[in-house]
GROMACS .gro file of C-alpha atoms in nm:
model
  339
    1MET     CA    1   0.000   0.000   0.000
    2VAL     CA    2   0.112   0.353  -0.082
    3VAL     CA    3  -0.038   0.658   0.089
    4LEU     CA    4  -0.030   0.963  -0.141
    5VAL     CA    5  -0.056   1.293   0.047
    6ILE     CA    6  -0.127   1.606  -0.160
    7VAL     CA    7  -0.028   1.940  -0.008
    8GLU     CA    8  -0.090   2.288  -0.145
    9GLU     CA    9   0.263   2.420  -0.099
   10SER     CA   10   0.595   2.298   0.031
   11ASP     CA   11   0.558   2.250   0.405
   12LYS     CA   12   0.848   2.084   0.585
   13GLU     CA   13   0.654   2.025   0.907
   14LYS     CA   14   0.369   1.851   0.726
   15ARG     CA   15   0.613   1.641   0.526
   16ASP     CA   16   0.806   1.541   0.841
   17CYS     CA   17   0.479   1.445   1.010
   18VAL     CA   18   0.371   1.230   0.714
   19LYS     CA   19   0.710   1.058   0.693
   20TRP     CA   20   0.721   0.999   1.069
   21TRP     CA   21   0.373   0.844   1.058
   22GLY     CA   22   0.461   0.621   0.763
   23ASP     CA   23   0.822   0.526   0.836
   24VAL     CA   24   0.831   0.515   1.217
   25CYS     CA   25   0.473   0.448   1.329
   26ARG     CA   26   0.312   0.232   1.061
   27GLY     CA   27   0.571   0.098   0.821
   28ILE     CA   28   0.367   0.226   0.527
   29ILE     CA   29   0.505   0.381   0.209
   30THR     CA   30   0.416   0.749   0.178
   31GLN     CA   31   0.465   1.001  -0.099
   32VAL     CA   32   0.405   1.374  -0.053
   33VAL     CA   33   0.292   1.555  -0.369
   34LYS     CA   34   0.270   1.931  -0.424
   35PHE     CA   35  -0.066   2.027  -0.574
   36THR     CA   36   0.089   2.307  -0.779
   37LYS     CA   37   0.320   2.055  -0.949
   38LEU     CA   38   0.015   1.869  -1.081
   39GLN     CA   39  -0.079   2.178  -1.280
   40ASP     CA   40   0.271   2.276  -1.384
   41LYS     CA   41   0.406   2.265  -1.739
   42GLY     CA   42   0.674   2.024  -1.622
   43PHE     CA   43   0.417   1.772  -1.499
   44ASP     CA   44   0.544   1.492  -1.724
   45GLN     CA   45   0.892   1.503  -1.573
   46TYR     CA   46   0.746   1.541  -1.221
   47ALA     CA   47   0.524   1.237  -1.278
   48ARG     CA   48   0.821   1.031  -1.401
   49ASN     CA   49   1.019   1.126  -1.089
   50LEU     CA   50   0.723   1.033  -0.868
   51GLY     CA   51   0.700   0.696  -1.041
   52LEU     CA   52   1.070   0.630  -0.983
   53LYS     CA   53   1.038   0.721  -0.614
   54ILE     CA   54   0.726   0.515  -0.548
   55ASN     CA   55   0.862   0.209  -0.729
   56ALA     CA   56   1.198   0.223  -0.547
   57LYS     CA   57   1.036   0.279  -0.206
   58SER     CA   58   0.803  -0.014  -0.279
   59GLY     CA   59   1.096  -0.249  -0.327
   60GLY     CA   60   1.131  -0.215  -0.705
   61ILE     CA   61   1.454  -0.151  -0.895
   62ASN     CA   62   1.460   0.120  -1.161
   63TYR     CA   63   1.818   0.091  -1.285
   64VAL     CA   64   2.082  -0.181  -1.298
   65PRO     CA   65   2.434  -0.168  -1.444
   66SER     CA   66   2.439  -0.258  -1.812
   67GLN     CA   67   2.758  -0.456  -1.751
   68LEU     CA   68   2.902  -0.568  -1.418
   69ASP     CA   69   3.274  -0.526  -1.364
   70SER     CA   70   3.403  -0.884  -1.338
   71THR     CA   71   3.688  -0.769  -1.112
   72VAL     CA   72   3.440  -0.639  -0.853
   73PHE     CA   73   3.141  -0.864  -0.923
   74GLY     CA   74   3.311  -1.181  -1.041
   75PRO     CA   75   3.123  -1.512  -1.067
   76GLN     CA   76   3.267  -1.627  -0.734
   77ASP     CA   77   3.236  -1.287  -0.566
   78ARG     CA   78   2.967  -1.174  -0.326
   79THR     CA   79   3.033  -0.801  -0.310
   80MET     CA   80   2.868  -0.566  -0.061
   81VAL     CA   81   2.884  -0.192  -0.125
   82ILE     CA   82   2.855   0.031   0.183
   83GLY     CA   83   2.794   0.405   0.215
   84LEU     CA   84   2.839   0.583   0.552
   85ASP     CA   85   2.772   0.945   0.646
   86THR     CA   86   2.700   1.156   0.953
   87SER     CA   87   2.474   1.459   0.993
   88HIS     CA   88   2.550   1.712   1.266
   89PRO     CA   89   2.338   1.978   1.440
   90GLY     CA   90   2.394   2.348   1.384
   91PRO     CA   91   2.636   2.563   1.586
   92GLY     CA   92   2.549   2.580   1.954
   93SER     CA   93   2.300   2.293   1.941
   94VAL     CA   94   2.346   1.963   2.125
   95THR     CA   95   2.088   1.778   1.915
   96PRO     CA   96   2.231   1.429   1.850
   97THR     CA   97   2.445   1.354   1.548
   98THR     CA   98   2.293   1.095   1.314
   99ALA     CA   99   2.516   0.822   1.171
  100ALA     CA  100   2.360   0.652   0.867
  101MET     CA  101   2.492   0.348   0.683
  102VAL     CA  102   2.346   0.186   0.372
  103TYR     CA  103   2.463  -0.149   0.234
  104SER     CA  104   2.380  -0.354  -0.075
  105ILE     CA  105   2.221  -0.696  -0.035
  106ASP     CA  106   2.213  -0.811  -0.398
  107ARG     CA  107   2.469  -0.932  -0.653
  108ARG     CA  108   2.449  -0.611  -0.860
  109GLY     CA  109   2.502  -0.344  -0.592
  110VAL     CA  110   2.168  -0.170  -0.653
  111ASP     CA  111   1.936  -0.286  -0.372
  112TYR     CA  112   2.019  -0.134  -0.033
  113ARG     CA  113   1.918  -0.162   0.332
  114CYS     CA  114   2.026   0.061   0.619
  115LYS     CA  115   2.140   0.101   0.979
  116ILE     CA  116   2.098   0.419   1.184
  117GLU     CA  117   2.267   0.524   1.508
  118PHE     CA  118   2.247   0.844   1.715
  119GLN     CA  119   2.540   0.980   1.917
  120PRO     CA  120   2.653   1.299   2.095
  121ALA     CA  121   2.647   1.618   1.889
  122ARG     CA  122   2.921   1.681   1.631
  123LYS     CA  123   3.102   1.354   1.698
  124GLU     CA  124   3.227   1.256   1.350
  125LEU     CA  125   3.368   0.911   1.416
  126VAL     CA  126   3.087   0.658   1.440
  127GLU     CA  127   3.072   0.508   1.790
  128ARG     CA  128   2.870   0.194   1.709
  129LEU     CA  129   3.021   0.115   1.372
  130ASN     CA  130   3.113  -0.236   1.487
  131HIS     CA  131   2.748  -0.310   1.556
  132MET     CA  132   2.632  -0.151   1.228
  133VAL     CA  133   2.876  -0.348   1.012
  134SER     CA  134   2.824  -0.683   1.188
  135SER     CA  135   2.446  -0.638   1.174
  136ALA     CA  136   2.465  -0.558   0.801
  137LEU     CA  137   2.666  -0.876   0.738
  138ARG     CA  138   2.411  -1.083   0.930
  139ASP     CA  139   2.132  -0.936   0.717
  140TYR     CA  140   2.327  -1.024   0.401
  141TYR     CA  141   2.382  -1.374   0.539
  142ASP     CA  142   2.010  -1.426   0.600
  143ILE     CA  143   1.909  -1.297   0.255
  144ASN     CA  144   2.181  -1.471   0.051
  145GLY     CA  145   2.155  -1.835   0.146
  146ASN     CA  146   2.364  -1.827   0.463
  147LYS     CA  147   2.664  -1.668   0.294
  148ILE     CA  148   2.844  -1.348   0.391
  149PRO     CA  149   3.011  -1.117   0.136
  150THR     CA  150   3.357  -1.203   0.007
  151LYS     CA  151   3.437  -0.839  -0.067
  152ILE     CA  152   3.339  -0.505   0.090
  153ILE     CA  153   3.367  -0.173  -0.098
  154PHE     CA  154   3.318   0.095   0.169
  155TYR     CA  155   3.253   0.461   0.080
  156ARG     CA  156   3.289   0.696   0.378
  157ASP     CA  157   3.158   1.050   0.341
  158GLY     CA  158   3.204   1.356   0.561
  159VAL     CA  159   3.568   1.310   0.663
  160SER     CA  160   3.818   1.593   0.623
  161GLU     CA  161   4.174   1.524   0.510
  162GLY     CA  162   4.294   1.606   0.860
  163GLN     CA  163   4.083   1.318   0.998
  164PHE     CA  164   4.222   1.050   0.762
  165GLU     CA  165   4.467   0.920   1.021
  166GLN     CA  166   4.200   0.899   1.291
  167VAL     CA  167   3.960   0.722   1.054
  168ALA     CA  168   4.234   0.478   0.953
  169ARG     CA  169   4.314   0.409   1.318
  170ASP     CA  170   3.957   0.380   1.447
  171GLU     CA  171   3.688   0.318   1.184
  172ILE     CA  172   3.889   0.092   0.954
  173ALA     CA  173   4.016  -0.108   1.251
  174THR     CA  174   3.659  -0.133   1.384
  175THR     CA  175   3.528  -0.246   1.047
  176LEU     CA  176   3.799  -0.511   1.012
  177SER     CA  177   3.721  -0.634   1.362
  178ALA     CA  178   3.349  -0.664   1.279
  179LEU     CA  179   3.425  -0.855   0.957
  180ALA     CA  180   3.651  -1.098   1.143
  181TRP     CA  181   3.397  -1.147   1.424
  182VAL     CA  182   3.109  -1.232   1.188
  183ALA     CA  183   3.326  -1.452   0.965
  184ASP     CA  184   3.438  -1.651   1.268
  185ARG     CA  185   3.078  -1.701   1.382
  186VAL     CA  186   2.960  -1.835   1.045
  187LYS     CA  187   3.285  -2.022   0.967
  188GLU     CA  188   3.357  -1.837   0.642
  189PRO     CA  189   3.664  -1.647   0.513
  190ILE     CA  190   3.699  -1.285   0.627
  191PRO     CA  191   3.576  -1.048   0.353
  192SER     CA  192   3.838  -0.823   0.193
  193LEU     CA  193   3.792  -0.450   0.256
  194THR     CA  194   3.841  -0.151   0.027
  195PHE     CA  195   3.784   0.172   0.223
  196ILE     CA  196   3.737   0.496   0.027
  197ILE     CA  197   3.694   0.850   0.161
  198VAL     CA  198   3.458   1.062  -0.049
  199GLY     CA  199   3.526   1.435  -0.053
  200LYS     CA  200   3.252   1.655  -0.199
  201LYS     CA  201   3.338   1.986  -0.034
  202HIS     CA  202   3.648   2.077  -0.230
  203HIS     CA  203   3.695   2.389  -0.439
  204VAL     CA  204   3.891   2.236  -0.724
  205ARG     CA  205   3.766   2.317  -1.075
  206PHE     CA  206   3.890   2.161  -1.397
  207PHE     CA  207   3.921   2.341  -1.731
  208PRO     CA  208   3.982   2.084  -2.007
  209ASP     CA  209   4.103   2.153  -2.359
  210ARG     CA  210   3.819   2.226  -2.600
  211ASN     CA  211   3.845   1.885  -2.764
  212LEU     CA  212   3.804   1.719  -2.421
  213ALA     CA  213   3.510   1.932  -2.303
  214ASP     CA  214   3.133   1.938  -2.348
  215GLY     CA  215   2.943   2.223  -2.512
  216LYS     CA  216   2.981   2.437  -2.199
  217ASP     CA  217   3.356   2.378  -2.160
  218ASN     CA  218   3.305   2.143  -1.866
  219ALA     CA  219   3.494   1.818  -1.821
  220LEU     CA  220   3.309   1.524  -1.972
  221PRO     CA  221   3.131   1.277  -1.739
  222GLY     CA  222   3.371   1.000  -1.638
  223THR     CA  223   3.682   1.220  -1.653
  224VAL     CA  224   3.946   1.091  -1.408
  225ILE     CA  225   4.216   1.308  -1.248
  226ASP     CA  226   4.468   1.096  -1.057
  227THR     CA  227   4.807   1.261  -1.118
  228ASP     CA  228   4.993   1.590  -1.062
  229ILE     CA  229   4.742   1.764  -0.831
  230THR     CA  230   4.655   1.464  -0.612
  231THR     CA  231   4.823   1.368  -0.286
  232PRO     CA  232   5.188   1.252  -0.302
  233GLU     CA  233   5.136   1.037   0.009
  234PRO     CA  234   5.252   0.685  -0.095
  235ASN     CA  235   5.000   0.501   0.124
  236GLN     CA  236   4.701   0.692  -0.011
  237PHE     CA  237   4.572   0.655  -0.364
  238ASP     CA  238   4.389   0.979  -0.443
  239PHE     CA  239   4.161   1.064  -0.733
  240TYR     CA  240   3.871   1.303  -0.784
  241LEU     CA  241   3.627   1.259  -0.620
  242GLN     CA  242   3.754   0.982  -0.390
  243SER     CA  243   4.059   0.902  -0.175
  244LEU     CA  244   4.150   0.540  -0.102
  245ILE     CA  245   4.303   0.482   0.241
  246HIS     CA  246   4.273   0.102   0.279
  247ASP     CA  247   4.257  -0.178   0.023
  248ASP     CA  248   4.319  -0.547   0.073
  249SER     CA  249   4.101  -0.642  -0.227
  250ARG     CA  250   4.393  -0.544  -0.451
  251LEU     CA  251   4.172  -0.365  -0.700
  252SER     CA  252   4.353  -0.159  -0.962
  253ALA     CA  253   4.322   0.218  -0.990
  254ASP     CA  254   4.131   0.186  -1.317
  255THR     CA  255   3.889  -0.067  -1.167
  256LEU     CA  256   3.807   0.152  -0.866
  257GLN     CA  257   3.764   0.459  -1.082
  258GLN     CA  258   3.534   0.283  -1.328
  259PHE     CA  259   3.335   0.118  -1.050
  260SER     CA  260   3.286   0.448  -0.867
  261HIS     CA  261   3.177   0.608  -1.194
  262ASP     CA  262   2.930   0.324  -1.260
  263LEU     CA  263   2.773   0.375  -0.916
  264CYS     CA  264   2.692   0.734  -1.018
  265HIS     CA  265   2.446   0.590  -1.273
  266ILE     CA  266   2.234   0.367  -1.046
  267TYR     CA  267   2.075   0.632  -0.823
  268GLN     CA  268   1.723   0.495  -0.829
  269ILE     CA  269   1.525   0.822  -0.833
  270ALA     CA  270   1.713   1.024  -1.095
  271THR     CA  271   1.675   1.023  -1.472
  272ARG     CA  272   2.044   1.108  -1.521
  273SER     CA  273   2.376   1.037  -1.352
  274ILE     CA  274   2.474   1.205  -1.025
  275SER     CA  275   2.810   1.346  -0.914
  276ILE     CA  276   2.889   1.094  -0.636
  277PRO     CA  277   2.836   0.717  -0.601
  278ALA     CA  278   2.472   0.632  -0.523
  279PRO     CA  279   2.535   0.469  -0.180
  280VAL     CA  280   2.706   0.789  -0.064
  281TYR     CA  281   2.401   0.991  -0.168
  282TYR     CA  282   2.170   0.740   0.003
  283ALA     CA  283   2.363   0.764   0.330
  284ASP     CA  284   2.355   1.144   0.308
  285LYS     CA  285   1.976   1.149   0.259
  286LEU     CA  286   1.922   0.900   0.540
  287ALA     CA  287   2.144   1.091   0.785
  288SER     CA  288   1.943   1.409   0.724
  289ARG     CA  289   1.616   1.246   0.841
  290PHE     CA  290   1.671   1.324   1.210
  291PRO     CA  291   1.368   1.564   1.218
  292ILE     CA  292   1.151   1.280   1.087
  293PHE     CA  293   1.272   1.013   1.329
  294PHE     CA  294   1.235   1.252   1.623
  295TYR     CA  295   0.919   1.428   1.506
  296GLU     CA  296   0.707   1.306   1.801
  297VAL     CA  297   0.987   1.375   2.050
  298GLU     CA  298   1.038   1.728   1.920
  299THR     CA  299   0.663   1.795   1.924
  300ASP     CA  300   0.625   1.667   2.282
  301ASN     CA  301   0.920   1.882   2.393
  302SER     CA  302   0.813   2.188   2.196
  303THR     CA  303   0.826   2.405   2.510
  304VAL     CA  304   1.195   2.322   2.553
  305SER     CA  305   1.451   2.420   2.290
  306SER     CA  306   1.605   2.100   2.153
  307GLY     CA  307   1.936   2.279   2.119
  308ASP     CA  308   1.947   2.350   2.495
  309ARG     CA  309   1.912   1.989   2.610
  310SER     CA  310   2.213   1.787   2.722
  311TRP     CA  311   2.309   1.454   2.568
  312GLU     CA  312   2.200   1.284   2.891
  313ALA     CA  313   1.853   1.435   2.847
  314TRP     CA  314   1.846   1.314   2.485
  315GLU     CA  315   1.943   0.956   2.569
  316LYS     CA  316   1.594   0.857   2.686
  317ASP     CA  317   1.443   0.995   2.366
  318VAL     CA  318   1.706   0.818   2.156
  319ALA     CA  319   1.616   0.490   2.328
  320LYS     CA  320   1.247   0.555   2.256
  321VAL     CA  321   1.311   0.626   1.888
  322ASN     CA  322   1.541   0.323   1.856
  323GLU     CA  323   1.267   0.103   1.998
  324SER     CA  324   1.017   0.240   1.746
  325LEU     CA  325   1.260   0.186   1.458
  326LYS     CA  326   1.334  -0.169   1.572
  327GLU     CA  327   0.964  -0.250   1.531
  328ARG     CA  328   0.986  -0.145   1.166
  329LYS     CA  329   1.251  -0.403   1.065
  330GLN     CA  330   1.007  -0.611   0.857
  331ASP     CA  331   0.840  -0.320   0.675
  332THR     CA  332   1.010   0.021   0.666
  333PHE     CA  333   1.365  -0.119   0.690
  334ALA     CA  334   1.300  -0.394   0.434
  335ARG     CA  335   1.309  -0.138   0.151
  336MET     CA  336   1.476   0.190   0.049
  337PHE     CA  337   1.228   0.407   0.237
  338TRP     CA  338   1.456   0.714   0.248
  339LEU     CA  339   1.424   0.790  -0.125
   0.00000   0.00000   0.00000
């Protein structure tokens, strides 16, 4: 069942309420539609986008790769693609930080599920990453005939270059520990890990020669820059838009670049390619849904500024929201509800 809610104008509070009711309370697919868009000249494109959203949120798949890279998705490979991002409150607020992780459960890297954790404000490193990764592997195991992935391609968003060392020390070590723990429990080989940092907030612009540019003098889609202006650090393979800081899958530079580019074409609710790999975008969208997950909490505490509450005061509400989300495992969390 899909509940279609038509609103006169854009109204964030109404949308958050609808999404909270559908995703957290009932486990029902919802789609908010602006009435003015139904009368707009661009209705055809709007209707196509609505169709893509509703189908994807209902468990359908709109796009698949035309050709799978045999190095990443070989006949003997079971590859899981992970995207991880965090969303922080504004300056001065102690509203919890949301850590969101999406992970593929199919053999083509297009069907994703998610894990969500809440932690103290502006804490970038994910505290419960071990739990998130091990839980994702168990889900994959249950869905794929009692087999865990053989290979993990992990895209981590939101990390500055100055945090690379800390991420390498903490999050990569935590991820490797989770992989080893699950593999030991199910008596299977430990999956290999390729860990990539995605950097969107750079100010680098490229100006290609005319014969290498599009009609507006922009670099063509799929252009790779991996020499001269990238990091000279020998232990880091750097290319725009990603930086590789751990790889025991032994994937070549060309393979990783092509694979990352391919993932920009499987974003399920767009009619064209996007600028970052789809799982990164999914994690970003999911992490920004804090107002939806905490809609009831924020409404009940409307007399108290959420930004003035301590983390200790938030912990009870986090536990309440986590309990509600746990009840949605078989409906909301069994599909890509965040699209």
